[in-house]
Short mmCIF file of C-alpha atoms and ligand atoms in Angstrom, two decimals:
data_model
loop_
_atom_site.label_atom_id
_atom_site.label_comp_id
_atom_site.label_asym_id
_atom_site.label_seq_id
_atom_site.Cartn_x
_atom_site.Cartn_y
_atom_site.Cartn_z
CA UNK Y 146 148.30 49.72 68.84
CA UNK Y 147 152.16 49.12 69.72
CA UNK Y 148 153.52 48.97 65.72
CA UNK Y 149 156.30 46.64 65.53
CA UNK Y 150 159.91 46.07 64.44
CA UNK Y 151 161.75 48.19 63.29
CA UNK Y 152 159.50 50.76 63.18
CA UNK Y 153 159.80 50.36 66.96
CA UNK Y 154 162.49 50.01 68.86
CA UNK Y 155 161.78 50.05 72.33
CA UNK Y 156 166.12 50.26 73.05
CA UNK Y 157 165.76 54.31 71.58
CA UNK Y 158 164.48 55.63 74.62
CA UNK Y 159 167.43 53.53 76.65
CA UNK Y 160 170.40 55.16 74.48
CA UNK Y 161 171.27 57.68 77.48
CA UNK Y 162 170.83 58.77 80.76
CA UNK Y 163 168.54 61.79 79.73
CA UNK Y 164 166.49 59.72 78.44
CA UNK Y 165 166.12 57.21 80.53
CA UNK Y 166 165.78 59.77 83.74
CA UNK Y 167 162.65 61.70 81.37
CA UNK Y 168 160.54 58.68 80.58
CA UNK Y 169 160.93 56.82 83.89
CA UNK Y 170 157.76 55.74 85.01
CA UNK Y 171 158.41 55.49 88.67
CA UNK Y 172 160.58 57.81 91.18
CA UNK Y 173 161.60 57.79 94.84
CA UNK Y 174 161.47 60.66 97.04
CA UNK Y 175 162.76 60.58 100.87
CA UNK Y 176 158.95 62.22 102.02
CA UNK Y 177 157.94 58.78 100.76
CA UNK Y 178 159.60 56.50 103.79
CA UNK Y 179 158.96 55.80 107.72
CA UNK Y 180 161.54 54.82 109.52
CA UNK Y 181 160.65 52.18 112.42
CA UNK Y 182 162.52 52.43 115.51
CA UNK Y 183 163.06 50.57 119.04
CA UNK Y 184 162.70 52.38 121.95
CA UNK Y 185 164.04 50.94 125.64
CA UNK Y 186 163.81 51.52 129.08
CA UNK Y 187 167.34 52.67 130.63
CA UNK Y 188 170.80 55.02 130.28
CA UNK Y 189 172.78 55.41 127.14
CA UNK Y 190 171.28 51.92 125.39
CA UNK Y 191 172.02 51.44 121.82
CA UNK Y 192 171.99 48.25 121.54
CA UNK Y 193 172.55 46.94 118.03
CA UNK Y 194 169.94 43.94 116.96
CA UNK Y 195 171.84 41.56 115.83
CA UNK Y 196 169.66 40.00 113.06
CA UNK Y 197 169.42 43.18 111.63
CA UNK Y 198 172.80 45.02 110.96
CA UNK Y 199 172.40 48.90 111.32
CA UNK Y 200 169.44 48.64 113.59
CA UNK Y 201 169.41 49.09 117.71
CA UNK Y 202 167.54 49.71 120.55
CA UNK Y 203 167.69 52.84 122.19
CA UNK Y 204 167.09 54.60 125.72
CA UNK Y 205 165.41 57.79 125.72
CA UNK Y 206 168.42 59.89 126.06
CA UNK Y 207 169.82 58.29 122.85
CA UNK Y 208 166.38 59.29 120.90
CA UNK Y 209 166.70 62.74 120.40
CA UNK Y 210 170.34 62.49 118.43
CA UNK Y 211 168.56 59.83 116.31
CA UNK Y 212 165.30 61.24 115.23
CA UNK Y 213 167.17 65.10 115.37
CA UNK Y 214 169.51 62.94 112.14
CA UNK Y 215 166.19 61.64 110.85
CA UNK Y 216 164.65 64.55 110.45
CA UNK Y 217 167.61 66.72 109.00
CA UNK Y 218 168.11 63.73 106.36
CA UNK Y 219 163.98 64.59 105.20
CA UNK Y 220 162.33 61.25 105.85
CA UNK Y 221 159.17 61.96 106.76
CA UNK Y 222 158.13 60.17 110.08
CA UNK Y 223 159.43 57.57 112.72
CA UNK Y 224 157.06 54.76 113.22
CA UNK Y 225 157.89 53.37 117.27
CA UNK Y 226 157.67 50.12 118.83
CA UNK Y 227 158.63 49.70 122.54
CA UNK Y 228 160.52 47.43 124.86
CA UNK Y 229 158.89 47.63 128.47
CA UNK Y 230 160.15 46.99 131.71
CA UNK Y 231 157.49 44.88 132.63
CA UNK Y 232 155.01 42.43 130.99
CA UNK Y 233 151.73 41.04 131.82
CA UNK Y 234 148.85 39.16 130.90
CA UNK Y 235 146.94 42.68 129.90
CA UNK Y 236 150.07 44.29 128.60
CA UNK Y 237 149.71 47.15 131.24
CA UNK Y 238 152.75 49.17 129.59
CA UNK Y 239 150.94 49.82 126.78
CA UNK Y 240 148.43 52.40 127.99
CA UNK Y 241 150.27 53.83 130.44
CA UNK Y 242 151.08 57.15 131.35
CA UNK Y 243 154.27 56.60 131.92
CA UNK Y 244 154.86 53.47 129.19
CA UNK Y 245 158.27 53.35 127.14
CA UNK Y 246 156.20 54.63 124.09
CA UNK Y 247 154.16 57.32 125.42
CA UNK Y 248 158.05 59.08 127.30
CA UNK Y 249 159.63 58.62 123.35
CA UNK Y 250 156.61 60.25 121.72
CA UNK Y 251 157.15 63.22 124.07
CA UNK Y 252 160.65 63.24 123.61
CA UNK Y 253 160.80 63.27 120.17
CA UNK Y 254 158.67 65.81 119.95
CA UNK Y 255 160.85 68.03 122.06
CA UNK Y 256 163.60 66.71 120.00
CA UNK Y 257 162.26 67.08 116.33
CA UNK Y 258 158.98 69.19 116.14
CA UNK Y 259 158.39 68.49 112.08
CA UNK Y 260 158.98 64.85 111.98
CA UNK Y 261 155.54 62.58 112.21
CA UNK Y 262 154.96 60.51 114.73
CA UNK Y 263 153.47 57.34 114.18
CA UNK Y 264 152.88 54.43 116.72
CA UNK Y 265 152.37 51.02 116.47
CA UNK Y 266 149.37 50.10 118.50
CA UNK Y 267 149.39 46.66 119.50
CA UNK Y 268 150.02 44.42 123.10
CA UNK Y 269 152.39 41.64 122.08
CA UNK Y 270 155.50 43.61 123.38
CA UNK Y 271 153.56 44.55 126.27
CA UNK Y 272 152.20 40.73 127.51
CA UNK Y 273 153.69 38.04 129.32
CA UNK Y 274 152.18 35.63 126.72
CA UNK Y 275 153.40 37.57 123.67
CA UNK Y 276 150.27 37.41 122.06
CA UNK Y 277 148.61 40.44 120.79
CA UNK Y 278 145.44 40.52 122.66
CA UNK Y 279 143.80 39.22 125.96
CA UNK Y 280 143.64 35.50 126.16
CA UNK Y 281 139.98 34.03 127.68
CA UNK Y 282 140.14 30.41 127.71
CA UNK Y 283 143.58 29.82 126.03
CA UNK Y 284 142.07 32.18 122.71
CA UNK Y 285 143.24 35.54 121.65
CA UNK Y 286 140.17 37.08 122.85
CA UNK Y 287 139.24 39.88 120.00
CA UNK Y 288 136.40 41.65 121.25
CA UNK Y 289 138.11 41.95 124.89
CA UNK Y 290 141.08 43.05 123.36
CA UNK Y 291 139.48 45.95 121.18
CA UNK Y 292 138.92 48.47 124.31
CA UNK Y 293 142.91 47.97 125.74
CA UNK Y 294 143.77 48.60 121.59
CA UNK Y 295 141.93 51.70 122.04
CA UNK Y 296 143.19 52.73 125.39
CA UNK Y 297 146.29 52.37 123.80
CA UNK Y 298 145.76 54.36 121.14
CA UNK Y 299 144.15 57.36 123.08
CA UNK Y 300 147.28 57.03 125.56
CA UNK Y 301 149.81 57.74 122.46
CA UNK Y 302 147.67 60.45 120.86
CA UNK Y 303 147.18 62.18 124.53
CA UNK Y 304 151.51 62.05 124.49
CA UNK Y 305 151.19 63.53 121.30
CA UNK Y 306 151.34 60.92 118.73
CA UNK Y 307 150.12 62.12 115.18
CA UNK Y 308 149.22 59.03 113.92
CA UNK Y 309 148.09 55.33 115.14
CA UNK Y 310 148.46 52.29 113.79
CA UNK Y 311 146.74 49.13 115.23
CA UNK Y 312 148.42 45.94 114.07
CA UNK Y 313 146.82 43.49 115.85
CA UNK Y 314 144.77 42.23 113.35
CA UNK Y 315 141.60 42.15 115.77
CA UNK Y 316 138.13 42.46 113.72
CA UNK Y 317 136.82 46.01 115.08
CA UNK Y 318 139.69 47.50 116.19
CA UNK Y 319 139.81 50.20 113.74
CA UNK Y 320 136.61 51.08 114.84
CA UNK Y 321 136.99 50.66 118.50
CA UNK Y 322 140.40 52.97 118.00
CA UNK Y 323 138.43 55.39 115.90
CA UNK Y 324 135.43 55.95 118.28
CA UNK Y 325 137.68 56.03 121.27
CA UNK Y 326 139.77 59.55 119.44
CA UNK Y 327 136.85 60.95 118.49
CA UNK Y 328 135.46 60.64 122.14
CA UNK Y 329 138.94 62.07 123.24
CA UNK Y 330 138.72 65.12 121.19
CA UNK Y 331 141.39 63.96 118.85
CA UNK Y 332 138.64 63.81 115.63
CA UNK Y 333 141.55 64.74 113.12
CA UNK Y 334 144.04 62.13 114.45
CA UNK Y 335 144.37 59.84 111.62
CA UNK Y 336 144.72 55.82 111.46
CA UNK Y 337 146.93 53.93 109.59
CA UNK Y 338 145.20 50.73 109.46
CA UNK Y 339 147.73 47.43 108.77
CA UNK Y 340 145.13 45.76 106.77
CA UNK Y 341 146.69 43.39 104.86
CA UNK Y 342 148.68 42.08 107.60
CA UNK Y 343 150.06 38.07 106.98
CA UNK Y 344 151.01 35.48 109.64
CA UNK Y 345 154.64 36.01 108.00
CA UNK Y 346 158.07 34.01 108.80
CA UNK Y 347 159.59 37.56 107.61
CA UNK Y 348 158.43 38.94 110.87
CA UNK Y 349 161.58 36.80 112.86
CA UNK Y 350 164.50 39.38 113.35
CA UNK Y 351 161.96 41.68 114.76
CA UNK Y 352 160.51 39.44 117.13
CA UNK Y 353 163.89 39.48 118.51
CA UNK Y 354 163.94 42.79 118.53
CA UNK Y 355 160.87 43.11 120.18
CA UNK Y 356 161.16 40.36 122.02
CA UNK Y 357 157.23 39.58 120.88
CA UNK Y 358 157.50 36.23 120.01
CA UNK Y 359 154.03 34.25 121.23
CA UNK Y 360 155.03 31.73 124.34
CA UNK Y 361 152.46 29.07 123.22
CA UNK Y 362 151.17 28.74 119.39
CA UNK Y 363 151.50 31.27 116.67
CA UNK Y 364 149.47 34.30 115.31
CA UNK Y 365 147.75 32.41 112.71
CA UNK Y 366 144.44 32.69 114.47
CA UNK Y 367 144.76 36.53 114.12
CA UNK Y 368 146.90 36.88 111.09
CA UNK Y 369 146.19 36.55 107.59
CA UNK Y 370 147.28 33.97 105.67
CA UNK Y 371 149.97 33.91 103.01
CA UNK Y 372 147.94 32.42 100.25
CA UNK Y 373 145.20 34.37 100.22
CA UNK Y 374 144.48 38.13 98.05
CA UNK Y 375 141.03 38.44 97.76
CA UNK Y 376 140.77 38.27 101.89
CA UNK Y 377 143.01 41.47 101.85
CA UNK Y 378 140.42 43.12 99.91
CA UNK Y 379 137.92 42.80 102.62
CA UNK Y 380 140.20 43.15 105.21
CA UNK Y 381 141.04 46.72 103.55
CA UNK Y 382 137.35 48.04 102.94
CA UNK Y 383 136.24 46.65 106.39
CA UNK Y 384 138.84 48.89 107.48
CA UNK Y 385 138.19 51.28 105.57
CA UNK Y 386 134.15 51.54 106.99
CA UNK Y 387 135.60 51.92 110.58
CA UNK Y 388 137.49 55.23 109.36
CA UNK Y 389 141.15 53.81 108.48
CA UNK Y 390 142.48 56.97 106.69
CA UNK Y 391 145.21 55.07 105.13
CA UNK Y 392 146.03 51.00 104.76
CA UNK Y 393 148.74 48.83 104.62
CA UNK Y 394 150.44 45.97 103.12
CA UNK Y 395 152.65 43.78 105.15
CA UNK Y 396 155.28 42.05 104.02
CA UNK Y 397 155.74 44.16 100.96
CA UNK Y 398 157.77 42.30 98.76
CA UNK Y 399 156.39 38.42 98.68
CA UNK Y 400 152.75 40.27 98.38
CA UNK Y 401 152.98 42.97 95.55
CA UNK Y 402 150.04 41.52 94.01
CA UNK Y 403 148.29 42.69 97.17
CA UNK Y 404 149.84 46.12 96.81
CA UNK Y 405 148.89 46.16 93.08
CA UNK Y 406 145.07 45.10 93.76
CA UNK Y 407 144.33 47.77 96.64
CA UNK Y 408 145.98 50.14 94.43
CA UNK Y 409 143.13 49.27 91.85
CA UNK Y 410 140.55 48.95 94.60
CA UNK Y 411 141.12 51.98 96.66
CA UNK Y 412 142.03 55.83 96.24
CA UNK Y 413 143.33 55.85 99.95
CA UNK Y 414 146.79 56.01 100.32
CA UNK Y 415 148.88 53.04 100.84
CA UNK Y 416 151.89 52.01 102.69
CA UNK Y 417 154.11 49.07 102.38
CA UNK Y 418 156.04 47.40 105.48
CA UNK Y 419 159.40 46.27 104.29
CA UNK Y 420 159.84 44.25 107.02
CA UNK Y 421 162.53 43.04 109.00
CA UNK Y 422 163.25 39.84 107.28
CA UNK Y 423 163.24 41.57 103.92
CA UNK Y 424 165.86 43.60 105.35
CA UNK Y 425 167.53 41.31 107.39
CA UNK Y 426 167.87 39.16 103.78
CA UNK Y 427 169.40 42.42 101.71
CA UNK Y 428 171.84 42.79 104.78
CA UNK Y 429 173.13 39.10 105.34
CA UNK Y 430 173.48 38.64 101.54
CA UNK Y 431 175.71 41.80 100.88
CA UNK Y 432 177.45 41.04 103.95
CA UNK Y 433 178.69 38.23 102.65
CA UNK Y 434 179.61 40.00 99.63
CA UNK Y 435 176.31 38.18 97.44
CA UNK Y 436 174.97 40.86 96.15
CA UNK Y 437 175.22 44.86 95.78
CA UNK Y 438 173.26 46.68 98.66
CA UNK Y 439 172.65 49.61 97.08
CA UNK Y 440 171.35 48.52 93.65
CA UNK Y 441 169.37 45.52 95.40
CA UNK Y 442 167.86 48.33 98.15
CA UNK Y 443 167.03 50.62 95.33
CA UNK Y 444 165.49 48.33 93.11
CA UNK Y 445 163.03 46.63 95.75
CA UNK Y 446 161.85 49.90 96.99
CA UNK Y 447 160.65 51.05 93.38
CA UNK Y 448 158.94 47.98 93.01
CA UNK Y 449 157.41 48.76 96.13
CA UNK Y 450 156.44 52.38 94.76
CA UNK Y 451 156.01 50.83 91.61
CA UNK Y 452 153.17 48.15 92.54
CA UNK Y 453 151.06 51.17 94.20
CA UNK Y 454 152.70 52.09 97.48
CA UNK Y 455 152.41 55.51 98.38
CA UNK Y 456 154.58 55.23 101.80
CA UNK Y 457 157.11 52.85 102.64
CA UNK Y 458 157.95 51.62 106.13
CA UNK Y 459 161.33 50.20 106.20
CA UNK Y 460 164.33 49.91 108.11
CA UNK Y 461 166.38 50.99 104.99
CA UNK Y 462 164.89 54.56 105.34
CA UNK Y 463 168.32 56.03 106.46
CA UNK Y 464 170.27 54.87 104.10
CA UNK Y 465 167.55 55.24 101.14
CA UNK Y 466 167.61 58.96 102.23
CA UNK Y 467 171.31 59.50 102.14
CA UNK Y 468 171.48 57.66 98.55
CA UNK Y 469 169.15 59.67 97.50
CA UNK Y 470 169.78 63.14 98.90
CA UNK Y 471 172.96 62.58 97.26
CA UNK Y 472 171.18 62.14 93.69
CA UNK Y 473 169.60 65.76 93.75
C1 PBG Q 18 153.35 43.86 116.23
C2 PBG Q 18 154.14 43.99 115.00
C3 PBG Q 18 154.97 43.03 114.35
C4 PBG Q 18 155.61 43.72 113.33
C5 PBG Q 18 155.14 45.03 113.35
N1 PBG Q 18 154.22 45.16 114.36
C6 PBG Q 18 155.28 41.64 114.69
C7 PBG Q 18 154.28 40.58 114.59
O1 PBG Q 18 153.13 40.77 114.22
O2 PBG Q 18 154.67 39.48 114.97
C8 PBG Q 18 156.63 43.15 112.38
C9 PBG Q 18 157.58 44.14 111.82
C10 PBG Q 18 158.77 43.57 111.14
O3 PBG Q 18 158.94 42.35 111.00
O4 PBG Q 18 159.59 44.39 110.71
N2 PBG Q 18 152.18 43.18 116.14
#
């Protein structure tokens, strides 16, 4: 039983630093955060995004300075997307040998040996339509699109990706992915499943960094919707049954709650995607001098940590790491 004024005084344990710093409930630590990246065909590219301030594409030969400063600042992986040269209806790039993704795992590798690897598996960079699967009929076709998911997958791992992670919200495709490994001989290559992942209008500055946005309709057929938290639930144990080794939330902050109930649902770990409309917001605001970046940045990724995330994907990672690298 809490006893009550003024035998308590909950402002005691706020008097000072010290002891603020020993009963804190939640803490930060670099290991904790991914940081996503853009990876582009050509010489010397780093080309900033202009939605989101800080971020850029870059050409393989720009790759290796980037992830080398990753690495040395202790963040704990890189999580890629690609820009291809060429698009199609099957999203060809994707699986291919040579594909934008499959040259930047390899070169990171060189480039950083200890920093993880993760790659997003999905098509909608990689088709003409910008959709994230086949379309039969004028449908995203899921169960056509589950073996080019896998190939994809396979393709990244055979580079030497040390994680996958299919967001293309196709029913199966953890499955397909995880069958597909294990038939590779990559049995210990683990999935990080995005779940929980929302038919979100804070996924705009990176569709324009992708350049992934559909050319007819919108992902809704695919993608969860916004008002619903028990769906995430089944989304995550479905996942879960196909062999997801860890699962995701994304957005992260308009969908704690979700955070907070797989948290209570599930002992696998879980990561949050800050994504690029949450940052895009923290940027525009203090670059207009609205609010403090480093106390707003701070204080959304504890609540991130603090509603159950275990990793956090954001595009803050960087800076996160300097800030708090310069704590210790
Ligand atoms: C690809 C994908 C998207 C994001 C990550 N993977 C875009 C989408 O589904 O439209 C969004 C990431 C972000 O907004 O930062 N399917």
């Amino acid at each position: 039983m809490t006893s009550s004024f003024p035998q308590s005084r909950l402002r005691r344990l706020r008097e000072s630093t010290m002891l603020r710093v020993m009963t804190r409930e939640t803490s930060l630590s670099v290991k904790d955060f991914v940081y996503p990246l853009f990876v582009a065909h050509g010489k010397d590219v780093r080309e900033p995004v202009e939605p989101m301030p800080g971020v850029f594409h870059l050409s393989l030969d720009r790759l290796a300075e980037e992830v080398t400063e990753v690495s040395q600042l202790g963040i704990s992986a890189v999580l890629l997307f690609g820009l291809p040269d060429h698009k199609d209806a099957r999203g060809t790039e994707a699986y291919a040998y040579d594909g934008i993704i499959q040259e930047a795992v390899r070169v990171i590798k060189q480039a950083a040996p200890d920093l993880l690897v993760i790659t997003d598996v999905c098509l909608c960079e990689y088709t003409d339509h910008g959709h994230c699967g086949v379309i039969v009929q004028g449908r995203v076709d899921n169960d056509e699109t589950l073996e080019l998911l896998a190939r994809v997958a396979v393709s990244h791992v055979e580079a030497g990706a040390d994680v996958v992670a299919p967001s293309a919200m196709m029913d199966g495709q953890v499955g397909a992915i995880r069958y597909a490994l294990d038939d590779g001989g990559y049995p210990l290559v683990p999935i990080m499943a995005y779940s929980a992942k929302y038919a979100s209008a804070f996924y705009g500055p990176f569709r324009a960094a992708a350049d992934s946005n559909p050319q007819f309709g919108d992902r809704r057929g695919y993608q969860m919707d916004p008002a619903n938290a028990r769906e995430a639930i089944r989304e995550m144990e479905m996942d879960i049954q196909e062999g997801a080794d860890m699962i995701m939330v994304k957005p992260a902050l308009a969908y704690l709650d979700v955070i907070v109930r797989a948290r209570q649902a599930f002992s696998h770990p879980i990561a949050a995607y800050n994504v690029s409309g949450e940052y895009s917001m923290v940027k525009g605001a203090a670059a207009n001098g609205w609010l403090e970046a480093h106390g707003a940045i701070m204080e959304v990724m504890t609540a991130l940590k603090r509603a159950g995330a275990d990793i956090i994907i954001t595009y803050h990672a960087k800076e996160v790491a300097r800030w708090l690298n310069a704590e210790q």
